[in-house]
PDB file of C-alpha atoms in Angstrom:
ATOM      1  CA  UNK F   1     114.258 123.928 110.209  1.00 63.00           C
ATOM      2  CA  UNK F   2     113.757 122.410 113.641  1.00 64.00           C
ATOM      3  CA  UNK F   3     116.026 124.661 116.108  1.00 85.00           C
ATOM      4  CA  UNK F   4     116.208 126.906 118.879  1.00 96.00           C
ATOM      5  CA  UNK F   5     115.943 130.523 117.723  1.00 98.00           C
ATOM      6  CA  UNK F   6     116.953 133.177 120.876  1.00 98.00           C
ATOM      7  CA  UNK F   7     115.493 136.628 120.189  1.00 98.00           C
ATOM      8  CA  UNK F   8     117.626 139.840 121.636  1.00 98.00           C
ATOM      9  CA  UNK F   9     115.834 142.864 122.588  1.00 98.00           C
ATOM     10  CA  UNK F  10     117.993 146.474 123.809  1.00 98.00           C
ATOM     11  CA  UNK F  11     114.959 148.857 125.081  1.00 98.00           C
ATOM     12  CA  UNK F  12     115.591 152.354 127.054  1.00 98.00           C
ATOM     13  CA  UNK F  13     112.264 154.085 128.393  1.00 97.00           C
ATOM     14  CA  UNK F  14     109.887 153.303 125.523  1.00 97.00           C
ATOM     15  CA  UNK F  15     107.734 150.805 128.439  1.00 98.00           C
ATOM     16  CA  UNK F  16     104.884 150.719 125.758  1.00 97.00           C
ATOM     17  CA  UNK F  17     106.698 149.871 122.689  1.00 97.00           C
ATOM     18  CA  UNK F  18     108.572 147.056 124.326  1.00 98.00           C
ATOM     19  CA  UNK F  19     105.084 145.159 125.519  1.00 98.00           C
ATOM     20  CA  UNK F  20     104.489 145.788 121.296  1.00 98.00           C
ATOM     21  CA  UNK F  21     107.676 144.422 120.422  1.00 98.00           C
ATOM     22  CA  UNK F  22     107.609 141.441 123.060  1.00 98.00           C
ATOM     23  CA  UNK F  23     103.618 140.613 122.365  1.00 97.00           C
ATOM     24  CA  UNK F  24     104.521 140.360 118.749  1.00 98.00           C
ATOM     25  CA  UNK F  25     107.787 138.349 119.608  1.00 98.00           C
ATOM     26  CA  UNK F  26     105.526 135.518 121.494  1.00 97.00           C
ATOM     27  CA  UNK F  27     102.909 135.491 118.866  1.00 97.00           C
ATOM     28  CA  UNK F  28     105.215 134.598 115.895  1.00 98.00           C
ATOM     29  CA  UNK F  29     104.142 131.298 113.938  1.00 98.00           C
ATOM     30  CA  UNK F  30     107.445 129.892 114.443  1.00 97.00           C
ATOM     31  CA  UNK F  31     108.284 129.562 118.297  1.00 96.00           C
ATOM     32  CA  UNK F  32     111.152 131.491 119.711  1.00 97.00           C
ATOM     33  CA  UNK F  33     113.181 129.189 122.492  1.00 96.00           C
ATOM     34  CA  UNK F  34     113.855 132.482 124.337  1.00 96.00           C
ATOM     35  CA  UNK F  35     114.177 136.038 124.433  1.00 98.00           C
ATOM     36  CA  UNK F  36     116.919 138.145 126.132  1.00 98.00           C
ATOM     37  CA  UNK F  37     115.754 141.768 127.277  1.00 98.00           C
ATOM     38  CA  UNK F  38     118.320 144.297 127.928  1.00 98.00           C
ATOM     39  CA  UNK F  39     117.320 146.666 129.753  1.00 98.00           C
ATOM     40  CA  UNK F  40     119.625 150.265 129.584  1.00 97.00           C
ATOM     41  CA  UNK F  41     118.340 151.541 133.630  1.00 96.00           C
ATOM     42  CA  UNK F  42     114.994 152.676 132.257  1.00 97.00           C
ATOM     43  CA  UNK F  43     113.019 154.985 134.447  1.00 97.00           C
ATOM     44  CA  UNK F  44     109.559 154.460 132.721  1.00 96.00           C
ATOM     45  CA  UNK F  45     108.220 151.020 134.611  1.00 97.00           C
ATOM     46  CA  UNK F  46     110.523 148.773 132.543  1.00 97.00           C
ATOM     47  CA  UNK F  47     111.885 146.666 135.234  1.00 97.00           C
ATOM     48  CA  UNK F  48     108.657 146.064 137.177  1.00 97.00           C
ATOM     49  CA  UNK F  49     106.991 145.296 133.901  1.00 97.00           C
ATOM     50  CA  UNK F  50     109.128 142.752 132.886  1.00 97.00           C
ATOM     51  CA  UNK F  51     109.530 141.023 136.214  1.00 96.00           C
ATOM     52  CA  UNK F  52     105.642 141.063 136.419  1.00 96.00           C
ATOM     53  CA  UNK F  53     105.264 139.687 132.724  1.00 93.00           C
ATOM     54  CA  UNK F  54     108.444 137.570 132.283  1.00 91.00           C
ATOM     55  CA  UNK F  55     107.093 134.302 130.289  1.00 89.00           C
ATOM     56  CA  UNK F  56     110.564 133.147 128.086  1.00 90.00           C
ATOM     57  CA  UNK F  57     112.582 136.365 129.047  1.00 96.00           C
ATOM     58  CA  UNK F  58     115.189 136.558 130.518  1.00 97.00           C
ATOM     59  CA  UNK F  59     116.339 139.386 131.819  1.00 97.00           C
ATOM     60  CA  UNK F  60     119.704 142.028 132.007  1.00 97.00           C
ATOM     61  CA  UNK F  61     119.493 145.035 133.391  1.00 97.00           C
ATOM     62  CA  UNK F  62     122.792 147.713 132.991  1.00 97.00           C
ATOM     63  CA  UNK F  63     123.542 150.547 133.276  1.00 97.00           C
ATOM     64  CA  UNK F  64     122.859 153.294 130.748  1.00 97.00           C
ATOM     65  CA  UNK F  65     125.322 151.797 127.770  1.00 96.00           C
ATOM     66  CA  UNK F  66     123.157 153.178 124.876  1.00 96.00           C
ATOM     67  CA  UNK F  67     122.294 151.213 121.917  1.00 96.00           C
ATOM     68  CA  UNK F  68     125.435 149.786 121.401  1.00 97.00           C
ATOM     69  CA  UNK F  69     126.559 148.551 124.653  1.00 97.00           C
ATOM     70  CA  UNK F  70     122.523 147.319 125.097  1.00 97.00           C
ATOM     71  CA  UNK F  71     123.331 144.964 121.674  1.00 97.00           C
ATOM     72  CA  UNK F  72     127.262 144.219 123.024  1.00 98.00           C
ATOM     73  CA  UNK F  73     125.197 142.496 125.882  1.00 98.00           C
ATOM     74  CA  UNK F  74     122.898 141.122 124.373  1.00 98.00           C
ATOM     75  CA  UNK F  75     125.019 139.182 121.621  1.00 98.00           C
ATOM     76  CA  UNK F  76     127.538 137.876 124.475  1.00 98.00           C
ATOM     77  CA  UNK F  77     124.466 136.475 126.888  1.00 97.00           C
ATOM     78  CA  UNK F  78     122.555 135.152 123.385  1.00 97.00           C
ATOM     79  CA  UNK F  79     126.169 133.384 122.220  1.00 97.00           C
ATOM     80  CA  UNK F  80     126.418 131.073 125.629  1.00 96.00           C
ATOM     81  CA  UNK F  81     122.557 129.460 124.893  1.00 95.00           C
ATOM     82  CA  UNK F  82     122.502 126.386 123.068  1.00 95.00           C
ATOM     83  CA  UNK F  83     120.692 127.665 119.579  1.00 96.00           C
ATOM     84  CA  UNK F  84     120.967 127.666 116.133  1.00 96.00           C
ATOM     85  CA  UNK F  85     120.562 132.051 115.343  1.00 98.00           C
ATOM     86  CA  UNK F  86     119.788 134.888 117.099  1.00 98.00           C
ATOM     87  CA  UNK F  87     117.510 137.587 116.030  1.00 98.00           C
ATOM     88  CA  UNK F  88     118.155 141.198 116.966  1.00 98.00           C
ATOM     89  CA  UNK F  89     116.168 143.963 117.234  1.00 97.00           C
ATOM     90  CA  UNK F  90     115.406 147.194 118.754  1.00 95.00           C
ATOM     91  CA  UNK F  91     112.271 148.399 121.277  1.00 97.00           C
ATOM     92  CA  UNK F  92     110.719 150.197 118.298  1.00 95.00           C
ATOM     93  CA  UNK F  93     110.111 147.573 115.860  1.00 97.00           C
ATOM     94  CA  UNK F  94     107.373 145.025 115.583  1.00 98.00           C
ATOM     95  CA  UNK F  95     107.406 141.837 113.739  1.00 98.00           C
ATOM     96  CA  UNK F  96     104.383 140.717 111.660  1.00 98.00           C
ATOM     97  CA  UNK F  97     103.329 137.246 113.359  1.00 98.00           C
ATOM     98  CA  UNK F  98     104.920 135.015 110.091  1.00 98.00           C
ATOM     99  CA  UNK F  99     108.107 137.224 109.819  1.00 98.00           C
ATOM    100  CA  UNK F 100     110.707 134.886 111.239  1.00 98.00           C
ATOM    101  CA  UNK F 101     109.079 131.978 109.875  1.00 98.00           C
ATOM    102  CA  UNK F 102     109.398 133.626 106.051  1.00 98.00           C
ATOM    103  CA  UNK F 103     112.893 134.735 107.044  1.00 98.00           C
ATOM    104  CA  UNK F 104     113.403 130.813 107.773  1.00 97.00           C
ATOM    105  CA  UNK F 105     112.309 130.101 104.408  1.00 97.00           C
ATOM    106  CA  UNK F 106     115.729 131.159 102.729  1.00 97.00           C
ATOM    107  CA  UNK F 107     117.777 130.635 106.044  1.00 97.00           C
ATOM    108  CA  UNK F 108     121.258 129.173 105.758  1.00 93.00           C
ATOM    109  CA  UNK F 109     124.315 129.163 108.491  1.00 92.00           C
ATOM    110  CA  UNK F 110     126.543 131.501 106.199  1.00 94.00           C
ATOM    111  CA  UNK F 111     124.353 134.446 105.530  1.00 97.00           C
ATOM    112  CA  UNK F 112     122.516 137.291 107.639  1.00 98.00           C
ATOM    113  CA  UNK F 113     118.833 137.738 107.195  1.00 98.00           C
ATOM    114  CA  UNK F 114     116.764 140.824 107.486  1.00 98.00           C
ATOM    115  CA  UNK F 115     112.819 141.417 107.391  1.00 98.00           C
ATOM    116  CA  UNK F 116     111.954 144.264 104.936  1.00 97.00           C
ATOM    117  CA  UNK F 117     110.924 147.415 107.645  1.00 97.00           C
ATOM    118  CA  UNK F 118     107.813 149.234 107.028  1.00 96.00           C
ATOM    119  CA  UNK F 119     106.386 152.844 107.895  1.00 93.00           C
ATOM    120  CA  UNK F 120     103.744 153.561 110.159  1.00 89.00           C
ATOM    121  CA  UNK F 121     101.726 154.762 107.331  1.00 90.00           C
ATOM    122  CA  UNK F 122     102.148 151.193 105.932  1.00 91.00           C
ATOM    123  CA  UNK F 123     105.193 152.389 103.134  1.00 94.00           C
ATOM    124  CA  UNK F 124     108.203 150.340 102.860  1.00 95.00           C
ATOM    125  CA  UNK F 125     111.062 152.117 104.641  1.00 94.00           C
ATOM    126  CA  UNK F 126     113.874 152.774 102.073  1.00 89.00           C
ATOM    127  CA  UNK F 127     116.829 153.080 104.139  1.00 89.00           C
ATOM    128  CA  UNK F 128     119.365 150.218 103.809  1.00 92.00           C
ATOM    129  CA  UNK F 129     122.345 150.298 102.024  1.00 94.00           C
ATOM    130  CA  UNK F 130     123.425 148.231  98.506  1.00 95.00           C
ATOM    131  CA  UNK F 131     126.722 149.297  98.339  1.00 96.00           C
ATOM    132  CA  UNK F 132     129.467 151.176 100.884  1.00 96.00           C
ATOM    133  CA  UNK F 133     132.265 153.056  99.727  1.00 97.00           C
ATOM    134  CA  UNK F 134     135.367 151.848 101.540  1.00 96.00           C
ATOM    135  CA  UNK F 135     137.410 153.110  98.584  1.00 96.00           C
ATOM    136  CA  UNK F 136     136.894 156.396  97.357  1.00 97.00           C
ATOM    137  CA  UNK F 137     138.269 158.977 100.231  1.00 97.00           C
ATOM    138  CA  UNK F 138     136.578 162.083  98.314  1.00 96.00           C
ATOM    139  CA  UNK F 139     132.832 160.447  98.559  1.00 95.00           C
ATOM    140  CA  UNK F 140     131.041 159.191 101.797  1.00 92.00           C
ATOM    141  CA  UNK F 141     130.494 155.843 102.871  1.00 95.00           C
ATOM    142  CA  UNK F 142     126.787 155.658 101.512  1.00 92.00           C
ATOM    143  CA  UNK F 143     127.437 154.744  98.498  1.00 94.00           C
ATOM    144  CA  UNK F 144     123.817 153.250  97.242  1.00 94.00           C
ATOM    145  CA  UNK F 145     120.464 152.882  98.900  1.00 94.00           C
ATOM    146  CA  UNK F 146     117.867 150.337  98.095  1.00 93.00           C
ATOM    147  CA  UNK F 147     115.457 151.393  95.866  1.00 92.00           C
ATOM    148  CA  UNK F 148     111.687 150.483  94.877  1.00 91.00           C
ATOM    149  CA  UNK F 149     112.661 148.346  92.293  1.00 93.00           C
ATOM    150  CA  UNK F 150     114.889 146.382  94.502  1.00 94.00           C
ATOM    151  CA  UNK F 151     111.729 145.225  96.269  1.00 94.00           C
ATOM    152  CA  UNK F 152     110.413 142.697  93.318  1.00 93.00           C
ATOM    153  CA  UNK F 153     113.677 140.586  94.570  1.00 94.00           C
ATOM    154  CA  UNK F 154     112.233 137.555  96.650  1.00 95.00           C
ATOM    155  CA  UNK F 155     115.822 138.782  98.498  1.00 96.00           C
ATOM    156  CA  UNK F 156     117.877 141.846  98.554  1.00 97.00           C
ATOM    157  CA  UNK F 157     121.317 141.551  99.036  1.00 97.00           C
ATOM    158  CA  UNK F 158     122.709 144.419 101.093  1.00 97.00           C
ATOM    159  CA  UNK F 159     126.183 145.769 102.743  1.00 97.00           C
ATOM    160  CA  UNK F 160     124.798 147.992 105.289  1.00 94.00           C
ATOM    161  CA  UNK F 161     121.916 146.810 107.141  1.00 95.00           C
ATOM    162  CA  UNK F 162     120.840 147.675 110.747  1.00 95.00           C
ATOM    163  CA  UNK F 163     120.394 146.024 113.960  1.00 97.00           C
ATOM    164  CA  UNK F 164     116.191 145.911 113.625  1.00 97.00           C
ATOM    165  CA  UNK F 165     115.766 142.617 113.133  1.00 98.00           C
ATOM    166  CA  UNK F 166     118.779 140.691 111.767  1.00 98.00           C
ATOM    167  CA  UNK F 167     118.758 137.057 112.011  1.00 98.00           C
ATOM    168  CA  UNK F 168     122.416 135.945 112.560  1.00 98.00           C
ATOM    169  CA  UNK F 169     123.278 132.104 112.526  1.00 98.00           C
ATOM    170  CA  UNK F 170     125.008 131.918 116.026  1.00 97.00           C
ATOM    171  CA  UNK F 171     128.157 130.673 113.951  1.00 97.00           C
ATOM    172  CA  UNK F 172     128.740 133.634 111.519  1.00 97.00           C
ATOM    173  CA  UNK F 173     128.251 135.844 115.453  1.00 98.00           C
ATOM    174  CA  UNK F 174     130.661 133.739 116.906  1.00 97.00           C
ATOM    175  CA  UNK F 175     132.982 134.269 114.134  1.00 97.00           C
ATOM    176  CA  UNK F 176     132.289 138.315 113.763  1.00 97.00           C
ATOM    177  CA  UNK F 177     132.346 138.811 117.788  1.00 97.00           C
ATOM    178  CA  UNK F 178     130.810 141.335 120.032  1.00 98.00           C
ATOM    179  CA  UNK F 179     129.576 144.699 118.559  1.00 97.00           C
ATOM    180  CA  UNK F 180     131.551 148.226 119.529  1.00 97.00           C
ATOM    181  CA  UNK F 181     129.978 149.023 123.095  1.00 96.00           C
ATOM    182  CA  UNK F 182     131.856 152.413 123.218  1.00 97.00           C
ATOM    183  CA  UNK F 183     130.025 153.690 120.049  1.00 98.00           C
ATOM    184  CA  UNK F 184     126.622 154.332 122.110  1.00 97.00           C
ATOM    185  CA  UNK F 185     124.593 155.418 119.669  1.00 95.00           C
ATOM    186  CA  UNK F 186     124.694 155.001 115.660  1.00 95.00           C
ATOM    187  CA  UNK F 187     127.294 153.312 113.078  1.00 95.00           C
ATOM    188  CA  UNK F 188     127.317 149.962 115.328  1.00 97.00           C
ATOM    189  CA  UNK F 189     125.764 148.035 113.073  1.00 97.00           C
ATOM    190  CA  UNK F 190     127.661 149.580 109.925  1.00 97.00           C
ATOM    191  CA  UNK F 191     130.716 148.529 111.558  1.00 98.00           C
ATOM    192  CA  UNK F 192     129.718 145.122 112.298  1.00 98.00           C
ATOM    193  CA  UNK F 193     128.359 144.712 109.128  1.00 97.00           C
ATOM    194  CA  UNK F 194     131.892 145.307 107.932  1.00 97.00           C
ATOM    195  CA  UNK F 195     132.929 142.810 109.856  1.00 97.00           C
ATOM    196  CA  UNK F 196     130.612 140.557 108.509  1.00 97.00           C
ATOM    197  CA  UNK F 197     131.680 141.498 104.824  1.00 96.00           C
ATOM    198  CA  UNK F 198     135.403 140.822 105.599  1.00 96.00           C
ATOM    199  CA  UNK F 199     134.048 137.205 106.887  1.00 96.00           C
ATOM    200  CA  UNK F 200     132.965 137.358 102.741  1.00 96.00           C
ATOM    201  CA  UNK F 201     129.475 136.020 104.802  1.00 97.00           C
ATOM    202  CA  UNK F 202     126.264 137.985 102.508  1.00 97.00           C
ATOM    203  CA  UNK F 203     123.742 139.643 104.259  1.00 98.00           C
ATOM    204  CA  UNK F 204     119.833 139.632 102.480  1.00 98.00           C
ATOM    205  CA  UNK F 205     116.531 142.183 103.084  1.00 98.00           C
ATOM    206  CA  UNK F 206     113.995 139.032 102.256  1.00 98.00           C
ATOM    207  CA  UNK F 207     110.722 141.416 101.627  1.00 97.00           C
ATOM    208  CA  UNK F 208     107.789 138.710 102.816  1.00 97.00           C
ATOM    209  CA  UNK F 209     109.233 139.165 106.198  1.00 98.00           C
ATOM    210  CA  UNK F 210     107.989 142.684 107.376  1.00 98.00           C
ATOM    211  CA  UNK F 211     108.492 144.677 110.167  1.00 97.00           C
ATOM    212  CA  UNK F 212     106.720 147.372 111.246  1.00 97.00           C
ATOM    213  CA  UNK F 213     108.982 150.989 112.497  1.00 96.00           C
ATOM    214  CA  UNK F 214     106.851 152.354 115.367  1.00 95.00           C
ATOM    215  CA  UNK F 215     109.193 155.752 115.319  1.00 92.00           C
ATOM    216  CA  UNK F 216     109.228 157.954 112.347  1.00 84.00           C
ATOM    217  CA  UNK F 217     112.608 158.560 111.193  1.00 79.00           C
ATOM    218  CA  UNK F 218     114.548 162.204 111.996  1.00 74.00           C
ATOM    219  CA  UNK F 219     113.262 164.545 109.627  1.00 74.00           C
ATOM    220  CA  UNK F 220     117.178 166.107 109.450  1.00 74.00           C
ATOM    221  CA  UNK F 221     120.406 163.760 110.633  1.00 73.00           C
ATOM    222  CA  UNK F 222     122.560 166.733 110.086  1.00 77.00           C
ATOM    223  CA  UNK F 223     120.863 169.106 112.765  1.00 84.00           C
ATOM    224  CA  UNK F 224     123.065 169.168 115.644  1.00 90.00           C
ATOM    225  CA  UNK F 225     121.628 167.837 118.935  1.00 90.00           C
ATOM    226  CA  UNK F 226     122.990 165.187 121.806  1.00 92.00           C
ATOM    227  CA  UNK F 227     123.371 162.541 118.856  1.00 93.00           C
ATOM    228  CA  UNK F 228     125.661 164.714 116.769  1.00 95.00           C
ATOM    229  CA  UNK F 229     128.658 163.903 118.734  1.00 97.00           C
ATOM    230  CA  UNK F 230     128.570 160.418 118.494  1.00 97.00           C
ATOM    231  CA  UNK F 231     127.057 160.491 114.925  1.00 96.00           C
ATOM    232  CA  UNK F 232     130.679 162.149 113.681  1.00 97.00           C
ATOM    233  CA  UNK F 233     132.743 160.173 115.934  1.00 98.00           C
ATOM    234  CA  UNK F 234     131.448 156.872 114.717  1.00 98.00           C
ATOM    235  CA  UNK F 235     131.702 157.151 110.912  1.00 97.00           C
ATOM    236  CA  UNK F 236     135.159 158.523 111.400  1.00 98.00           C
ATOM    237  CA  UNK F 237     135.842 155.441 113.712  1.00 98.00           C
ATOM    238  CA  UNK F 238     134.282 153.006 110.957  1.00 98.00           C
ATOM    239  CA  UNK F 239     136.554 154.199 108.802  1.00 98.00           C
ATOM    240  CA  UNK F 240     139.792 153.926 111.484  1.00 98.00           C
ATOM    241  CA  UNK F 241     138.916 150.531 111.808  1.00 98.00           C
ATOM    242  CA  UNK F 242     138.266 149.074 108.047  1.00 97.00           C
ATOM    243  CA  UNK F 243     138.796 151.667 105.189  1.00 97.00           C
ATOM    244  CA  UNK F 244     142.673 151.280 103.483  1.00 97.00           C
ATOM    245  CA  UNK F 245     144.965 153.680 104.101  1.00 97.00           C
ATOM    246  CA  UNK F 246     144.283 156.672 101.655  1.00 96.00           C
ATOM    247  CA  UNK F 247     140.537 156.466 103.143  1.00 97.00           C
ATOM    248  CA  UNK F 248     141.773 156.744 106.509  1.00 97.00           C
ATOM    249  CA  UNK F 249     143.929 159.562 105.419  1.00 96.00           C
ATOM    250  CA  UNK F 250     141.812 161.508 104.185  1.00 97.00           C
ATOM    251  CA  UNK F 251     138.167 161.027 104.037  1.00 98.00           C
ATOM    252  CA  UNK F 252     137.680 161.812 108.260  1.00 98.00           C
ATOM    253  CA  UNK F 253     139.410 165.464 107.456  1.00 97.00           C
ATOM    254  CA  UNK F 254     136.463 165.579 104.844  1.00 96.00           C
ATOM    255  CA  UNK F 255     133.901 164.769 107.591  1.00 96.00           C
ATOM    256  CA  UNK F 256     135.390 167.332 109.883  1.00 97.00           C
ATOM    257  CA  UNK F 257     135.328 170.206 107.130  1.00 97.00           C
ATOM    258  CA  UNK F 258     131.823 169.312 106.489  1.00 95.00           C
ATOM    259  CA  UNK F 259     130.573 169.279 110.131  1.00 96.00           C
ATOM    260  CA  UNK F 260     132.721 172.325 110.538  1.00 97.00           C
ATOM    261  CA  UNK F 261     130.554 173.894 107.738  1.00 95.00           C
ATOM    262  CA  UNK F 262     127.671 173.672 109.660  1.00 94.00           C
ATOM    263  CA  UNK F 263     128.104 174.959 113.041  1.00 95.00           C
ATOM    264  CA  UNK F 264     126.551 178.158 114.296  1.00 95.00           C
ATOM    265  CA  UNK F 265     128.424 178.855 117.512  1.00 96.00           C
ATOM    266  CA  UNK F 266     131.328 177.666 119.668  1.00 97.00           C
ATOM    267  CA  UNK F 267     129.548 174.668 121.333  1.00 96.00           C
ATOM    268  CA  UNK F 268     128.941 173.024 118.379  1.00 96.00           C
ATOM    269  CA  UNK F 269     132.681 173.399 117.016  1.00 97.00           C
ATOM    270  CA  UNK F 270     133.643 172.338 119.847  1.00 97.00           C
ATOM    271  CA  UNK F 271     131.569 169.179 119.956  1.00 97.00           C
ATOM    272  CA  UNK F 272     132.360 168.673 116.116  1.00 97.00           C
ATOM    273  CA  UNK F 273     136.537 168.693 116.664  1.00 98.00           C
ATOM    274  CA  UNK F 274     136.057 166.526 119.506  1.00 98.00           C
ATOM    275  CA  UNK F 275     134.566 163.796 117.827  1.00 98.00           C
ATOM    276  CA  UNK F 276     136.823 164.143 115.516  1.00 98.00           C
ATOM    277  CA  UNK F 277     139.751 163.382 117.701  1.00 98.00           C
ATOM    278  CA  UNK F 278     137.957 160.676 119.436  1.00 98.00           C
ATOM    279  CA  UNK F 279     136.955 159.020 116.188  1.00 98.00           C
ATOM    280  CA  UNK F 280     140.645 159.429 114.637  1.00 98.00           C
ATOM    281  CA  UNK F 281     142.189 157.725 117.231  1.00 97.00           C
ATOM    282  CA  UNK F 282     139.130 155.377 118.245  1.00 97.00           C
ATOM    283  CA  UNK F 283     140.923 151.768 119.052  1.00 96.00           C
ATOM    284  CA  UNK F 284     138.602 148.676 119.539  1.00 94.00           C
ATOM    285  CA  UNK F 285     138.074 147.345 122.269  1.00 86.00           C
ATOM    286  CA  UNK F 286     137.321 143.847 120.447  1.00 77.00           C
TER     287      UNK F 286
END
């Protein structure tokens, strides 16, 4: 393959991590044509550093619209370029020097390819979803996660990967459209890959293409914090946008009851109810 690749990196107040991400992208054995950096109004000197180190960079600074709003902007701008494929990631994943080259060994213009992510301690990050449940309203959306045994395969077919390193053929991105910018954080990748599935396009993790996560995952996803509203709202919105009628009718109420049972005070109850209402009546702008 001898085609142009555009990279998209979304960042917010992680300058020291961003430096490592961009350093790795510039050193790839397969040269990246241009790197789009979407800066969500960082306040840690990110913009100033980017302006001084702008080799092969397209820098976009916008209000903080979260990860999803940053990806929305990055996808939209990347689609304007003459390129074959678009490589997408956050500001906390570092690609090994031959990561892109190894992805491209399996490239075709009707599949999405992803690197295998590793923890800081060198162990594989077992997190991506092999199978999503969009038919049983009494079980959660996550049906089956990849396992250690899957890593022996040359490529692993997945239904619920993340925005941490997917390589999208431009034609696929044009068909799927832009991410749900209103999601802010959580679930924007799951929602987007639901659209990919509906287009009968497959996604594969390539174990020989490696990427390191610089931030450890949260120990408890179900502990209330400022992100909880988005987690509840967006997982319900995914059902409303993509699930069949009986799942849309039943499962959101299961999520509501489950989260209400975790609430410890009035504030958490209000957050849960507000998230449920906004998710259940969510309207896409795409």
